[in-house]
Short mmCIF file of C-alpha atoms (C1' of nucleotides) in Angstrom, two decimals:
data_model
loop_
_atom_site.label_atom_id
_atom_site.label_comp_id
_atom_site.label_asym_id
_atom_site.label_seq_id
_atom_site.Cartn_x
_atom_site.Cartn_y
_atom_site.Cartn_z
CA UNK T 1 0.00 0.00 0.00
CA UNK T 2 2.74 2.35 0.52
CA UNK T 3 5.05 3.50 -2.23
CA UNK T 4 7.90 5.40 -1.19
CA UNK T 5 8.91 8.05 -4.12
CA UNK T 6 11.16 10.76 -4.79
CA UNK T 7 13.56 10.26 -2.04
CA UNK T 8 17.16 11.21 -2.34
CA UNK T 9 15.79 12.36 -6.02
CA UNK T 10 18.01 14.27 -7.97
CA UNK T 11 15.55 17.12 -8.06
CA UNK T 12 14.40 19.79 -5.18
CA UNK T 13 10.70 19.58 -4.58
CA UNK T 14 9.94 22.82 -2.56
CA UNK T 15 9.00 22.21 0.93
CA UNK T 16 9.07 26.14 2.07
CA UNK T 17 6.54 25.39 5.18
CA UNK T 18 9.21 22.50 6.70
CA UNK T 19 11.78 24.29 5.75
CA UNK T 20 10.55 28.06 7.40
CA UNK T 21 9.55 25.82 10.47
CA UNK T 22 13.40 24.43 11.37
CA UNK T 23 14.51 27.40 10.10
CA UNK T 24 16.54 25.64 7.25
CA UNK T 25 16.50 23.19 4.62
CA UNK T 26 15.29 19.98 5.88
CA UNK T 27 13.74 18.44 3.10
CA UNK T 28 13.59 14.44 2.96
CA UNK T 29 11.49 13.81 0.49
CA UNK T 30 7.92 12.53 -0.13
CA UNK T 31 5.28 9.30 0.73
CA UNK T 32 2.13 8.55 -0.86
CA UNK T 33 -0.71 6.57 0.64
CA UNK T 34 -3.99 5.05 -0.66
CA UNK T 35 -6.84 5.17 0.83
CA UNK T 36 -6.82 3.86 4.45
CA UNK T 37 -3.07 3.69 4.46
CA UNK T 38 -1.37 4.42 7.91
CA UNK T 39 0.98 6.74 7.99
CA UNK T 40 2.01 6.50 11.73
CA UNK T 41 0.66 4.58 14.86
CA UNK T 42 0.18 5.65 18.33
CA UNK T 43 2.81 4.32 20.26
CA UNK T 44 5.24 4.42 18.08
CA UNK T 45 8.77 6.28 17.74
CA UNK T 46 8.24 9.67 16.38
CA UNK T 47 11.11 9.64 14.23
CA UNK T 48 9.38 11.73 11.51
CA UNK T 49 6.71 14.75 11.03
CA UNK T 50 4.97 15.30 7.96
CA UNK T 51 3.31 17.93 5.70
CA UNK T 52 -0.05 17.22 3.56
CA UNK T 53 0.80 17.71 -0.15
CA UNK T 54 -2.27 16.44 -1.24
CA UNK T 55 -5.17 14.58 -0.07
CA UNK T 56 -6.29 14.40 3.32
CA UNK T 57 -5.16 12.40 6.86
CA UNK T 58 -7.19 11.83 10.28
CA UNK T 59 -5.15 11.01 13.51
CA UNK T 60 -7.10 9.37 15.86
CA UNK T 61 -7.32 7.77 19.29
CA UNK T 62 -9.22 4.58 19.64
CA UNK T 63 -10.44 2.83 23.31
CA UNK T 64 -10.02 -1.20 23.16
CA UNK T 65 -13.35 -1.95 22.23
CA UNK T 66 -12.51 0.28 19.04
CA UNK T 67 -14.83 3.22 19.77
CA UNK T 68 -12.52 5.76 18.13
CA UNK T 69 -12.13 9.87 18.35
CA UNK T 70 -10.43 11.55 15.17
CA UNK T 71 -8.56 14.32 16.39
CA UNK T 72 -7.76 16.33 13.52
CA UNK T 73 -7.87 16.17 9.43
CA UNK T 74 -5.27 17.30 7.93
CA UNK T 75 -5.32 19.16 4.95
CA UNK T 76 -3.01 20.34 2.24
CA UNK T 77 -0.44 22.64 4.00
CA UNK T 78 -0.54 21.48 7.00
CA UNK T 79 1.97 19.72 8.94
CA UNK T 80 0.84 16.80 11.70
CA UNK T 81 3.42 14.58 13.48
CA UNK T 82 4.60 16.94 15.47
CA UNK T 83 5.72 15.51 19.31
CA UNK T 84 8.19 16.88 21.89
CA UNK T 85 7.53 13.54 23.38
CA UNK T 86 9.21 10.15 22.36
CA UNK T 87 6.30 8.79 20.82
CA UNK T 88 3.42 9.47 18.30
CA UNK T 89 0.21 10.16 20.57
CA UNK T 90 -2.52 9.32 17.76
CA UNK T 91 -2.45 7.15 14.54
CA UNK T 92 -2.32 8.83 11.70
CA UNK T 93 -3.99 7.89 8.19
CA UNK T 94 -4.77 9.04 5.08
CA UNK T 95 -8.48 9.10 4.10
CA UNK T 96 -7.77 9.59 0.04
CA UNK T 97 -4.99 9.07 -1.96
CA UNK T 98 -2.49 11.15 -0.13
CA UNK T 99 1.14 12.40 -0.57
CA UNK T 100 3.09 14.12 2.14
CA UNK T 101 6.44 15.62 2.85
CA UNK T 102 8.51 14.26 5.64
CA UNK T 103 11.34 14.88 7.70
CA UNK T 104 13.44 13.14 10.54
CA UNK T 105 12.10 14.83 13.57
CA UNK T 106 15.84 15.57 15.33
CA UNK T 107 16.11 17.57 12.56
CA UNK T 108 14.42 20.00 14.10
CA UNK T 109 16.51 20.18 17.73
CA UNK T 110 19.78 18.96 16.44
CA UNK T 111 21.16 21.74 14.35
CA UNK T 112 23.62 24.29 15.49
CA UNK T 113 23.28 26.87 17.83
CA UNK T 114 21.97 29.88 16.33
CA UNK T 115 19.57 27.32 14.44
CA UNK T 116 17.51 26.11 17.34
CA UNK T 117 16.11 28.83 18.32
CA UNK T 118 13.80 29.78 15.77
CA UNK T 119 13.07 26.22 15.45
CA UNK T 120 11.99 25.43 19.44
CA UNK T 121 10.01 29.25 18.85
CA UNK T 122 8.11 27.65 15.50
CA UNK T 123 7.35 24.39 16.93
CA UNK T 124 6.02 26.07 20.00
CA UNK T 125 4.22 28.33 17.56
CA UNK T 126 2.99 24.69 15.93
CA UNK T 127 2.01 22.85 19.33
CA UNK T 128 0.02 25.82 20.60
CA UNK T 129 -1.77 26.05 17.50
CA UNK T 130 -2.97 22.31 17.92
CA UNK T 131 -3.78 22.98 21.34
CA UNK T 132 -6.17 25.78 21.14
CA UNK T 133 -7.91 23.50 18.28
CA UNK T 134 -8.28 21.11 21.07
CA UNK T 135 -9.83 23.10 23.53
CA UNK T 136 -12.09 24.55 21.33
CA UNK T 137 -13.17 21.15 19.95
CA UNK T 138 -13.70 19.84 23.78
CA UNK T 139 -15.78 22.68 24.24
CA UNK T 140 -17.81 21.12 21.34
CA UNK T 141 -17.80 17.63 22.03
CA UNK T 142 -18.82 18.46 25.86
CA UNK T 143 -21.30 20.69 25.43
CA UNK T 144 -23.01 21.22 22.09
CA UNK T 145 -25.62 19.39 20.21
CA UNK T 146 -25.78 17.56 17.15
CA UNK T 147 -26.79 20.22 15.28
CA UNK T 148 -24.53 22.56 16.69
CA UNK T 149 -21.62 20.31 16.23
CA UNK T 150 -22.20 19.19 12.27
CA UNK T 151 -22.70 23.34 11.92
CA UNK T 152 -19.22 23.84 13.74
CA UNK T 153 -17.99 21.16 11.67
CA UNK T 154 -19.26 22.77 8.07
CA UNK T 155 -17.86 26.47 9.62
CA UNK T 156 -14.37 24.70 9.71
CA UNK T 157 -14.42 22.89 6.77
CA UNK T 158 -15.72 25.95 4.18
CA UNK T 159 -12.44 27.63 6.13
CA UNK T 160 -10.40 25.16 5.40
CA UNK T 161 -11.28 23.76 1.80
CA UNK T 162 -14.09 25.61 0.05
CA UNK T 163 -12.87 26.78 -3.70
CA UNK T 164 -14.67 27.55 -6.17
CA UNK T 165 -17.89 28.53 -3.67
CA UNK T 166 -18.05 24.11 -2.84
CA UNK T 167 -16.72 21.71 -0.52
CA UNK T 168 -15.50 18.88 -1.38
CA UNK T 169 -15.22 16.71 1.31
CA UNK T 170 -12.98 14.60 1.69
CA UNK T 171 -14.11 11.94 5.03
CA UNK T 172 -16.79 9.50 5.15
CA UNK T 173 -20.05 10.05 7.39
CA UNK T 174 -18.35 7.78 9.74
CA UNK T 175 -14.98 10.05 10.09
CA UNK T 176 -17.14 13.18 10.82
CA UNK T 177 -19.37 11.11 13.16
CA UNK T 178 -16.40 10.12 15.16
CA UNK T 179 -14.57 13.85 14.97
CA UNK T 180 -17.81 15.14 16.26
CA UNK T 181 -18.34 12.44 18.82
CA UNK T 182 -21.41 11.15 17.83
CA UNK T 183 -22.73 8.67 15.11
CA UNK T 184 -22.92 8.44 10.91
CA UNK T 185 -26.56 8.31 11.19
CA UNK T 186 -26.78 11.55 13.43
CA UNK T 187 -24.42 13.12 11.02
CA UNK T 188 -26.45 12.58 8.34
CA UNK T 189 -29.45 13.73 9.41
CA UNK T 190 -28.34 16.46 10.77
CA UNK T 191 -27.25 17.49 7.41
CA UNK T 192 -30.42 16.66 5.82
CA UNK T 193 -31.71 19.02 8.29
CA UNK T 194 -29.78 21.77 7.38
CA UNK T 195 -30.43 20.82 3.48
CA UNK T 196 -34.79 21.41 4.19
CA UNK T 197 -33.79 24.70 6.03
CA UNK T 198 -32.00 25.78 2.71
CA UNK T 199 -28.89 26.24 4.60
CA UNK T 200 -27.00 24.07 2.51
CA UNK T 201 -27.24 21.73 -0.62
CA UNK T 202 -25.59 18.72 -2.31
CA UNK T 203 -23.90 19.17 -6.07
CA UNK T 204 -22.82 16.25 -8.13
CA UNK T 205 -23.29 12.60 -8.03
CA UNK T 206 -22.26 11.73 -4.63
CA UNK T 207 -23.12 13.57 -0.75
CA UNK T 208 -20.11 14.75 -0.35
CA UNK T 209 -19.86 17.98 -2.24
CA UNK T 210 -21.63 20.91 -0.07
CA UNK T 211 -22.29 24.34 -1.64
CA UNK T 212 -23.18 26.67 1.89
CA UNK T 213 -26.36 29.01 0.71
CA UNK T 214 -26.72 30.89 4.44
CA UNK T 215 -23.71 30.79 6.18
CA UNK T 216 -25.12 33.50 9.02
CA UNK T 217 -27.61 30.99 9.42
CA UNK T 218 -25.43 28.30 9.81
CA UNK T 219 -22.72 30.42 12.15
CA UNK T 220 -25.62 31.34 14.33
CA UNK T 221 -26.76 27.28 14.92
CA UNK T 222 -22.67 27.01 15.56
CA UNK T 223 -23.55 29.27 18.94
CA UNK C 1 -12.70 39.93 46.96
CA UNK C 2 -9.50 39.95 45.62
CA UNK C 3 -6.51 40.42 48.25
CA UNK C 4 -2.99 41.15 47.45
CA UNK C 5 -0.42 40.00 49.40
CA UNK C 6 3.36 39.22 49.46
CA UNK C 7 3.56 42.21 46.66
CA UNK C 8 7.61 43.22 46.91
CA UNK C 9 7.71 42.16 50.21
CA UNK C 10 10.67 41.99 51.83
CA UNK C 11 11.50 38.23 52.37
CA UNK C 12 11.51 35.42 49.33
CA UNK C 13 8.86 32.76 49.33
CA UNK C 14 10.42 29.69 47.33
CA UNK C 15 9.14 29.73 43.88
CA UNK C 16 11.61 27.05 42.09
CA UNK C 17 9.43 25.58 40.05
CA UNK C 18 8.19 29.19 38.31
CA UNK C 19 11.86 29.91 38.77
CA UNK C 20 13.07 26.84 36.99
CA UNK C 21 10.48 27.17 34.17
CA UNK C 22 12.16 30.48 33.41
CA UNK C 23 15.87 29.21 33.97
CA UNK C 24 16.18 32.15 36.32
CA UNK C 25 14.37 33.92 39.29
CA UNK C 26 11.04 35.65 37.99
CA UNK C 27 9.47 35.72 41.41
CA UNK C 28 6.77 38.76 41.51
CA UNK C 29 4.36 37.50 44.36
CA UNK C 30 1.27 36.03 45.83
CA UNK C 31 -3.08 36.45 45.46
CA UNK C 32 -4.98 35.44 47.52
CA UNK C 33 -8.46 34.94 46.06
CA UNK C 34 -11.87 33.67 47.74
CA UNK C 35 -14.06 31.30 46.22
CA UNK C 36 -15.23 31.44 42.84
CA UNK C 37 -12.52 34.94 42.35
CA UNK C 38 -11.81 35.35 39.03
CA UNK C 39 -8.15 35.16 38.59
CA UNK C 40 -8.37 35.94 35.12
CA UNK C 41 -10.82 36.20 32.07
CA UNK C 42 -10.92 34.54 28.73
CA UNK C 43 -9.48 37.48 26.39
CA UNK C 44 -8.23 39.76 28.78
CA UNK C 45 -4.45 40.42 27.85
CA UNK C 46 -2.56 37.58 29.10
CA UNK C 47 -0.03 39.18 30.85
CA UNK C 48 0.68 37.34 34.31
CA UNK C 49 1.14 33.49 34.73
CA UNK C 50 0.67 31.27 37.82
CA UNK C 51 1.22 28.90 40.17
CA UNK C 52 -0.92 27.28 42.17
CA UNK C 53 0.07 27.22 45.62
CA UNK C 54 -2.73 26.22 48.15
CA UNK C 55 -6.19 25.64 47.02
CA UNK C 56 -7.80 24.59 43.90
CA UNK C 57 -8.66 26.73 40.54
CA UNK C 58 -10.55 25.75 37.33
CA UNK C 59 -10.12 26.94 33.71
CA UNK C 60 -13.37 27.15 31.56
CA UNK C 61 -15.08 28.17 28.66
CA UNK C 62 -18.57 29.12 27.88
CA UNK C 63 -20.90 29.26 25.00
CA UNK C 64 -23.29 32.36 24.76
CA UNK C 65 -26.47 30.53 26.43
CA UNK C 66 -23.74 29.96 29.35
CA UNK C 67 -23.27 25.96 28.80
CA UNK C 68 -19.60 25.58 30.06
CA UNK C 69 -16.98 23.64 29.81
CA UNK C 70 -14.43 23.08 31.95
CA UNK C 71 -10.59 22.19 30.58
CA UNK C 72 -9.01 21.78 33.13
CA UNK C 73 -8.17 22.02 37.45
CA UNK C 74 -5.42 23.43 38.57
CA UNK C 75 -3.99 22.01 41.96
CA UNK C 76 -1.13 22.66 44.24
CA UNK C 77 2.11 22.83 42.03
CA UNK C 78 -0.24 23.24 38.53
CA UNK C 79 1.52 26.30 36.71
CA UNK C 80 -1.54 27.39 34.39
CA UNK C 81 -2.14 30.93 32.58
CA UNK C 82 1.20 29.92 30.18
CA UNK C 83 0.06 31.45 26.73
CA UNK C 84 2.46 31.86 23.71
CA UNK C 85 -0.46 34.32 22.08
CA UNK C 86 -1.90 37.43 23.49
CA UNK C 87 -4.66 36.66 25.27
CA UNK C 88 -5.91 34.53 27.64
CA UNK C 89 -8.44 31.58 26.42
CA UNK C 90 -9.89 30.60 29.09
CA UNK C 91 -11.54 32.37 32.18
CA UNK C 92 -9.77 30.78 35.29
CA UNK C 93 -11.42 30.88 38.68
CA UNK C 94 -10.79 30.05 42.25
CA UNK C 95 -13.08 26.94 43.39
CA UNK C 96 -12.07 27.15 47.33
CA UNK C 97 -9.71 29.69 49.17
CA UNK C 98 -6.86 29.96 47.04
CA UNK C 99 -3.37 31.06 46.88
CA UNK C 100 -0.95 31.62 43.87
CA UNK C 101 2.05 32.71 42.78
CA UNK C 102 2.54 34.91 39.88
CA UNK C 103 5.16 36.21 37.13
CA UNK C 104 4.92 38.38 34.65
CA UNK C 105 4.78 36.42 31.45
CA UNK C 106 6.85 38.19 29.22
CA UNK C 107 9.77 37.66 31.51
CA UNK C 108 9.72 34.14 30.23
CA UNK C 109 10.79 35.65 26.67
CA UNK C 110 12.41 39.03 26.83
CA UNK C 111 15.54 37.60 29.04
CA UNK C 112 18.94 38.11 27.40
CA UNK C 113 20.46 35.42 25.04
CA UNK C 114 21.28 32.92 26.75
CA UNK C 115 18.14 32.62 29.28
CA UNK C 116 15.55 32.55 26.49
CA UNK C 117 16.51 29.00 24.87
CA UNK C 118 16.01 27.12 28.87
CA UNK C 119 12.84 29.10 29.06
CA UNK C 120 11.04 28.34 25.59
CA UNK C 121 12.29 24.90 25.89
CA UNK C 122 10.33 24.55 29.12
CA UNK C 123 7.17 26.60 28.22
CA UNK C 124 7.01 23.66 25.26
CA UNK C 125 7.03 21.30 27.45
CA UNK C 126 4.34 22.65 29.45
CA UNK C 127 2.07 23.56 26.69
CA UNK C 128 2.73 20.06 25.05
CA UNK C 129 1.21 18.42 28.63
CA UNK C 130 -1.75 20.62 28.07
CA UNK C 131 -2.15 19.50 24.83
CA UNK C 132 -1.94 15.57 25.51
CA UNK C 133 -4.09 16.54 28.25
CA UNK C 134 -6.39 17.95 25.97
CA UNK C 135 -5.78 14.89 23.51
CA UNK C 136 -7.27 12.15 26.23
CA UNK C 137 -9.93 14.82 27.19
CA UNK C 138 -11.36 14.59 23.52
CA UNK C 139 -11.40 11.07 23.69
CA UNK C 140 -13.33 11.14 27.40
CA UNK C 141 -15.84 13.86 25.79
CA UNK C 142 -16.76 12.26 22.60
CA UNK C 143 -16.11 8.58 23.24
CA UNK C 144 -17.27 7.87 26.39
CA UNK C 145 -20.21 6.77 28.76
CA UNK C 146 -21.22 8.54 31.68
CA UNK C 147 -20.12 5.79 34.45
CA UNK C 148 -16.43 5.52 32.58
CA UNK C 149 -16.56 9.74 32.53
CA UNK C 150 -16.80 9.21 36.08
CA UNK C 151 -14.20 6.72 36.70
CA UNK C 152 -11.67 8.53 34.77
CA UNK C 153 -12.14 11.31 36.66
CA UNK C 154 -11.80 9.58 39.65
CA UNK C 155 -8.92 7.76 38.41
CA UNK C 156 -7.27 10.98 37.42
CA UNK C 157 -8.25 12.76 40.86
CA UNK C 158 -6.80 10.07 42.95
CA UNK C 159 -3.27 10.54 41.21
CA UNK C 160 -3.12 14.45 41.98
CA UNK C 161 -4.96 14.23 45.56
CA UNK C 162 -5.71 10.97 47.31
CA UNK C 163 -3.19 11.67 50.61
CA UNK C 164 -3.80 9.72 53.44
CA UNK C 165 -5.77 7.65 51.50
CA UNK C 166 -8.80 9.36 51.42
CA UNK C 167 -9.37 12.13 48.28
CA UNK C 168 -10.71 15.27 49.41
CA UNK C 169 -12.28 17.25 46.22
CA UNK C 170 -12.50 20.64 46.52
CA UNK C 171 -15.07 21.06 43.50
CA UNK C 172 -18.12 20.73 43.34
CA UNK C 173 -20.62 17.86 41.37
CA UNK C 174 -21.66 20.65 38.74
CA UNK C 175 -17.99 21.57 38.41
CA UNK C 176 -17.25 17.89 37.90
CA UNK C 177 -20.08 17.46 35.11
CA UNK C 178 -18.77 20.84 33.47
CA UNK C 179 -15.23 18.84 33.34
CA UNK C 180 -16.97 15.53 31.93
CA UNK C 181 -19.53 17.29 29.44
CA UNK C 182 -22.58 15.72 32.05
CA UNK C 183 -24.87 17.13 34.07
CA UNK C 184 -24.69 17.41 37.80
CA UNK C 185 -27.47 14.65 38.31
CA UNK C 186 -25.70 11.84 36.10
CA UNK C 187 -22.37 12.68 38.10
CA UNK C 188 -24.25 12.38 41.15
CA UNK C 189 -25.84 9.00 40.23
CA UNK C 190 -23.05 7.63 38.43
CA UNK C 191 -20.91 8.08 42.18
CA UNK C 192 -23.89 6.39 43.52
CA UNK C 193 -23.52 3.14 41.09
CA UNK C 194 -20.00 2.98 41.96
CA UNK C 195 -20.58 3.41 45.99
CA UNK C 196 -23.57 0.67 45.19
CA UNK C 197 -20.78 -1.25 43.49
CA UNK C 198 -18.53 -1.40 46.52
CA UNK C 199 -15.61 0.62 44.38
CA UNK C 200 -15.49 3.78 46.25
CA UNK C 201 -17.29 5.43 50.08
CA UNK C 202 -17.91 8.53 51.11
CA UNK C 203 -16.41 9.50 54.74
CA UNK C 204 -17.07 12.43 56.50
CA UNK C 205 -19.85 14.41 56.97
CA UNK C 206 -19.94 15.86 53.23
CA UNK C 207 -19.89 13.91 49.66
CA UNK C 208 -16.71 15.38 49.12
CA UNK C 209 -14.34 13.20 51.25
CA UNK C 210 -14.25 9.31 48.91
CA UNK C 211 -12.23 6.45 49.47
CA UNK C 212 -11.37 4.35 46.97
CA UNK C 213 -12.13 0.87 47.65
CA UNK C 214 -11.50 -1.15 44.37
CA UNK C 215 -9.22 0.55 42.09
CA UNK C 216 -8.63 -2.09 39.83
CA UNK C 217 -12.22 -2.42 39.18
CA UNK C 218 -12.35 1.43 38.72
CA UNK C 219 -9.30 0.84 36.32
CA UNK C 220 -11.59 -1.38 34.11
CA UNK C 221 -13.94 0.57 33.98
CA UNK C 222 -12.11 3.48 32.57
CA UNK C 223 -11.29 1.48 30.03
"C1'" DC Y 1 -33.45 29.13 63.76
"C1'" DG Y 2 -33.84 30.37 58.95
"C1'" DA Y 3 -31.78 30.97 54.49
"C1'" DC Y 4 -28.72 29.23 51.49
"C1'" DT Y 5 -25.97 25.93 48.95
"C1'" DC Y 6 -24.97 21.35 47.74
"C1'" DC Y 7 -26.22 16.73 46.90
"C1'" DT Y 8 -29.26 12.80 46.15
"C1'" DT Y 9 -33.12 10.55 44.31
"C1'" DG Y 10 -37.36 9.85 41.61
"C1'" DA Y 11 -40.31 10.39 37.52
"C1'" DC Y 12 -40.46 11.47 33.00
"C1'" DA Y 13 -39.08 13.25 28.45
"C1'" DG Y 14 -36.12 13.64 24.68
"C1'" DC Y 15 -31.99 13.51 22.08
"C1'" DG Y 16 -29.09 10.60 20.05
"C1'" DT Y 17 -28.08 5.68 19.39
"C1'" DT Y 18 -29.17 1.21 17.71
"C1'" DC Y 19 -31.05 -1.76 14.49
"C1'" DA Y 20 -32.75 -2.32 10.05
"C1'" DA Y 21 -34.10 -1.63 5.28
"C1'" DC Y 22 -33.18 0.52 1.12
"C1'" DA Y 23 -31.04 3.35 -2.50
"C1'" DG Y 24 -27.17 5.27 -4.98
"C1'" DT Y 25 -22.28 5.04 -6.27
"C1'" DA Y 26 -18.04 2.94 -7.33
"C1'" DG Y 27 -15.21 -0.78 -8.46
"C1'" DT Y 28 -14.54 -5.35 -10.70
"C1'" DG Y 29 -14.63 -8.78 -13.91
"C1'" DG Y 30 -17.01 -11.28 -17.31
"C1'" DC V 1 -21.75 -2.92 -21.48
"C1'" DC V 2 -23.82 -5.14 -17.74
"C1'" DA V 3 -24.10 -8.03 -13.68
"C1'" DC V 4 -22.25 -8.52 -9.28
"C1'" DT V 5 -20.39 -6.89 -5.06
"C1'" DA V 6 -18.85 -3.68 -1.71
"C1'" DC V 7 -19.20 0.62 0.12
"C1'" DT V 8 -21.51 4.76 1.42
"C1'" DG V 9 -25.34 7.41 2.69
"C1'" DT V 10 -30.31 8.14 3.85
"C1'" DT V 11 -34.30 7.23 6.35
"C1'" DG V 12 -37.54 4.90 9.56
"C1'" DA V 13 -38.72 2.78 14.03
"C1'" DA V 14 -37.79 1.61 18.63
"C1'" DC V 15 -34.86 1.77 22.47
"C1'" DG V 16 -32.16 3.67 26.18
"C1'" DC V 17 -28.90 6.69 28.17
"C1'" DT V 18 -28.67 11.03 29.78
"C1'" DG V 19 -31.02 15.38 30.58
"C1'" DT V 20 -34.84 17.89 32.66
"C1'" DC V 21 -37.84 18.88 36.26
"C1'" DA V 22 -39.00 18.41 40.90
"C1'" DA V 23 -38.83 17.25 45.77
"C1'" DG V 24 -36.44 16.57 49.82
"C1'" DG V 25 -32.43 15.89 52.92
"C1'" DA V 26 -28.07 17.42 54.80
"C1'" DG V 27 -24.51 20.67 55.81
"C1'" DT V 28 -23.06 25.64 56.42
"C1'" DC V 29 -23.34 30.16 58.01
"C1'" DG V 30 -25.39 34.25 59.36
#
DNA sequence: CGACTCCTTGACAGCGTTCAACAGTAGTGG
DNA sequence: CCACTACTGTTGAACGCTGTCAAGGAGTCG
């Protein structure tokens, strides 16, 4: 499933956001990943971060009977994989055919002296910026409804990867189910909810293409 | 409500751990607040951090019909108020009599050369517990039943207070459903299964004061 | 003692889950 | 191209966990 390209290639893909965050040139090269392909699991050595080229990845904690939370997507641009710790603290997939940048994570601490610096100050910049995702996001899953939680999700998603005035999502029922803490069903009806309020509407063949017709509407069901 | 004391006094109450977080002495002082004092407000400019050093504080934030979520308790030794951006994000209050120590925060950043790599090291490695708090907080909130809610927070209270073998909480049951995304009822009846079950008893003349009776039991049930 | 807060417990309702059926899409191979 | 299968998503019906509403007890403090 996993097919390792470009690295040590003879030409420089440009990897400005890796680079910018360790403050030089750190470029290893690239993965791609079908569909379901694991890119890292929890537990393991974090011996690499990563940047989304293309495509789209979910990290995710599961409990032993396989209830599972997703985390985070990860989208084009940005970079996941990121632990001061020892080890990965999620496992990380991709949901589509996915390629990402990588680089060895001592990269980032084991450069000279004047190069840590801005390196510890950008991965600080990095980690904070997951955090306050996370405590908005418990803020959601501890105290919103279902309808309030599928319009928080739709508010962050048009953010994140409208073009073109659609959304073309990426993740399954199920994957926004378990982001949102709740079920597929719930999800989807939810969304056929907003659909007969005229707050949003499907395009093309399949559900998972969104054009947003009211978005005060929908920001004012986020709360 | 709000009582300064310590302010440039004259002799040096310990503060090692604020001290070592900055890799040099940042001492400023003590408040003293009474229950439920604000010690700060989500959005006000986040310039003091803390330490707790007798009592108990928690962190929250609400939505606009006042539903609130709690992030997190701060307990003896819990440095909290550590923000790499401008602003506080949460609104942190004292639950019981409380004392703390403060610093400004920019004195974390705006030491000379060599101070400043010691002290961003450390505030990563704060912010990066926060955030794998955070992480398994997700995973109580969306993933999890009331009665396990309740037994990881029990789990989690008896490794930061149980002395003596008996835990004394100093918040109350609506501050523990605001923490679990419950309501004070379930909390209550949830404690009730688990007395019923023979895994914990309350001693004393309040609800507060629980002994844990069966911890691997409440282990498994955390799951 | 009275007022207040905190907690428990009961009855009931409702939101979201569970279980199930069905439809549409995509992928595969003949 | 079409049948066959797998996957995904929608929708309905019933259940149940948790929330809501309410009453009452217990502790605290003036």
């Amino acid at each position: 499933m996993l097919v390792r390209i470009h690295e040590n290639a003879g030409h420089r893909p440009r990897s400005r956001e890796l680079d910018a965050l360790a403050g030089h040139s750190v470029f290893c090269g690239e993965f791609r990943y079908g569909r379901g392909g694991e890119i890292f699991g929890e537990g393991e050595f974090a011996d690499y971060l990563y940047q989304v080229s293309t495509g789209a990845v979910r990290s995710y904690k599961l409990l032993s009977d396989g209830r599972r939370q997703i985390n985070a997507f990860h989208l084009p641009g940005d970079i996941f994989g990121v632990e001061s710790g020892e080890v990965y603290r999620f496992t990380a997939e991709a949901i589509v055919e996915t390629t990402v940048r990588f680089t060895r994570s001592h990269s980032l601490f084991e450069t000279g002296a004047d190069g840590v610096v801005p390196a510890v100050n950008n991965v600080l910049k990095l980690v904070t910026r997951n955090l306050q995702h996370a405590e908005s996001h418990m803020l959601l899953l501890g105290r919103k409804t279902a309808l309030e939680k599928v319009a928080a999700f739709l508010v962050e998603m048009d953010g994140r990867l409208t073009a073109a005035g659609v959304m073309i999502l990426p993740m399954s029922r199920r994957d926004i189910a378990d982001y949102l803490g709740l079920t597929l069903e719930t999800v989807s009806r939810a969304l056929s909810v907003l659909k007969g309020e005229g707050v949003l509407d499907f395009v093309g063949p399949t559900q998972r293409q969104i054009v947003l017709l009211n978005r005060p509407k929908l920001a004012q069901l986020d709360s």
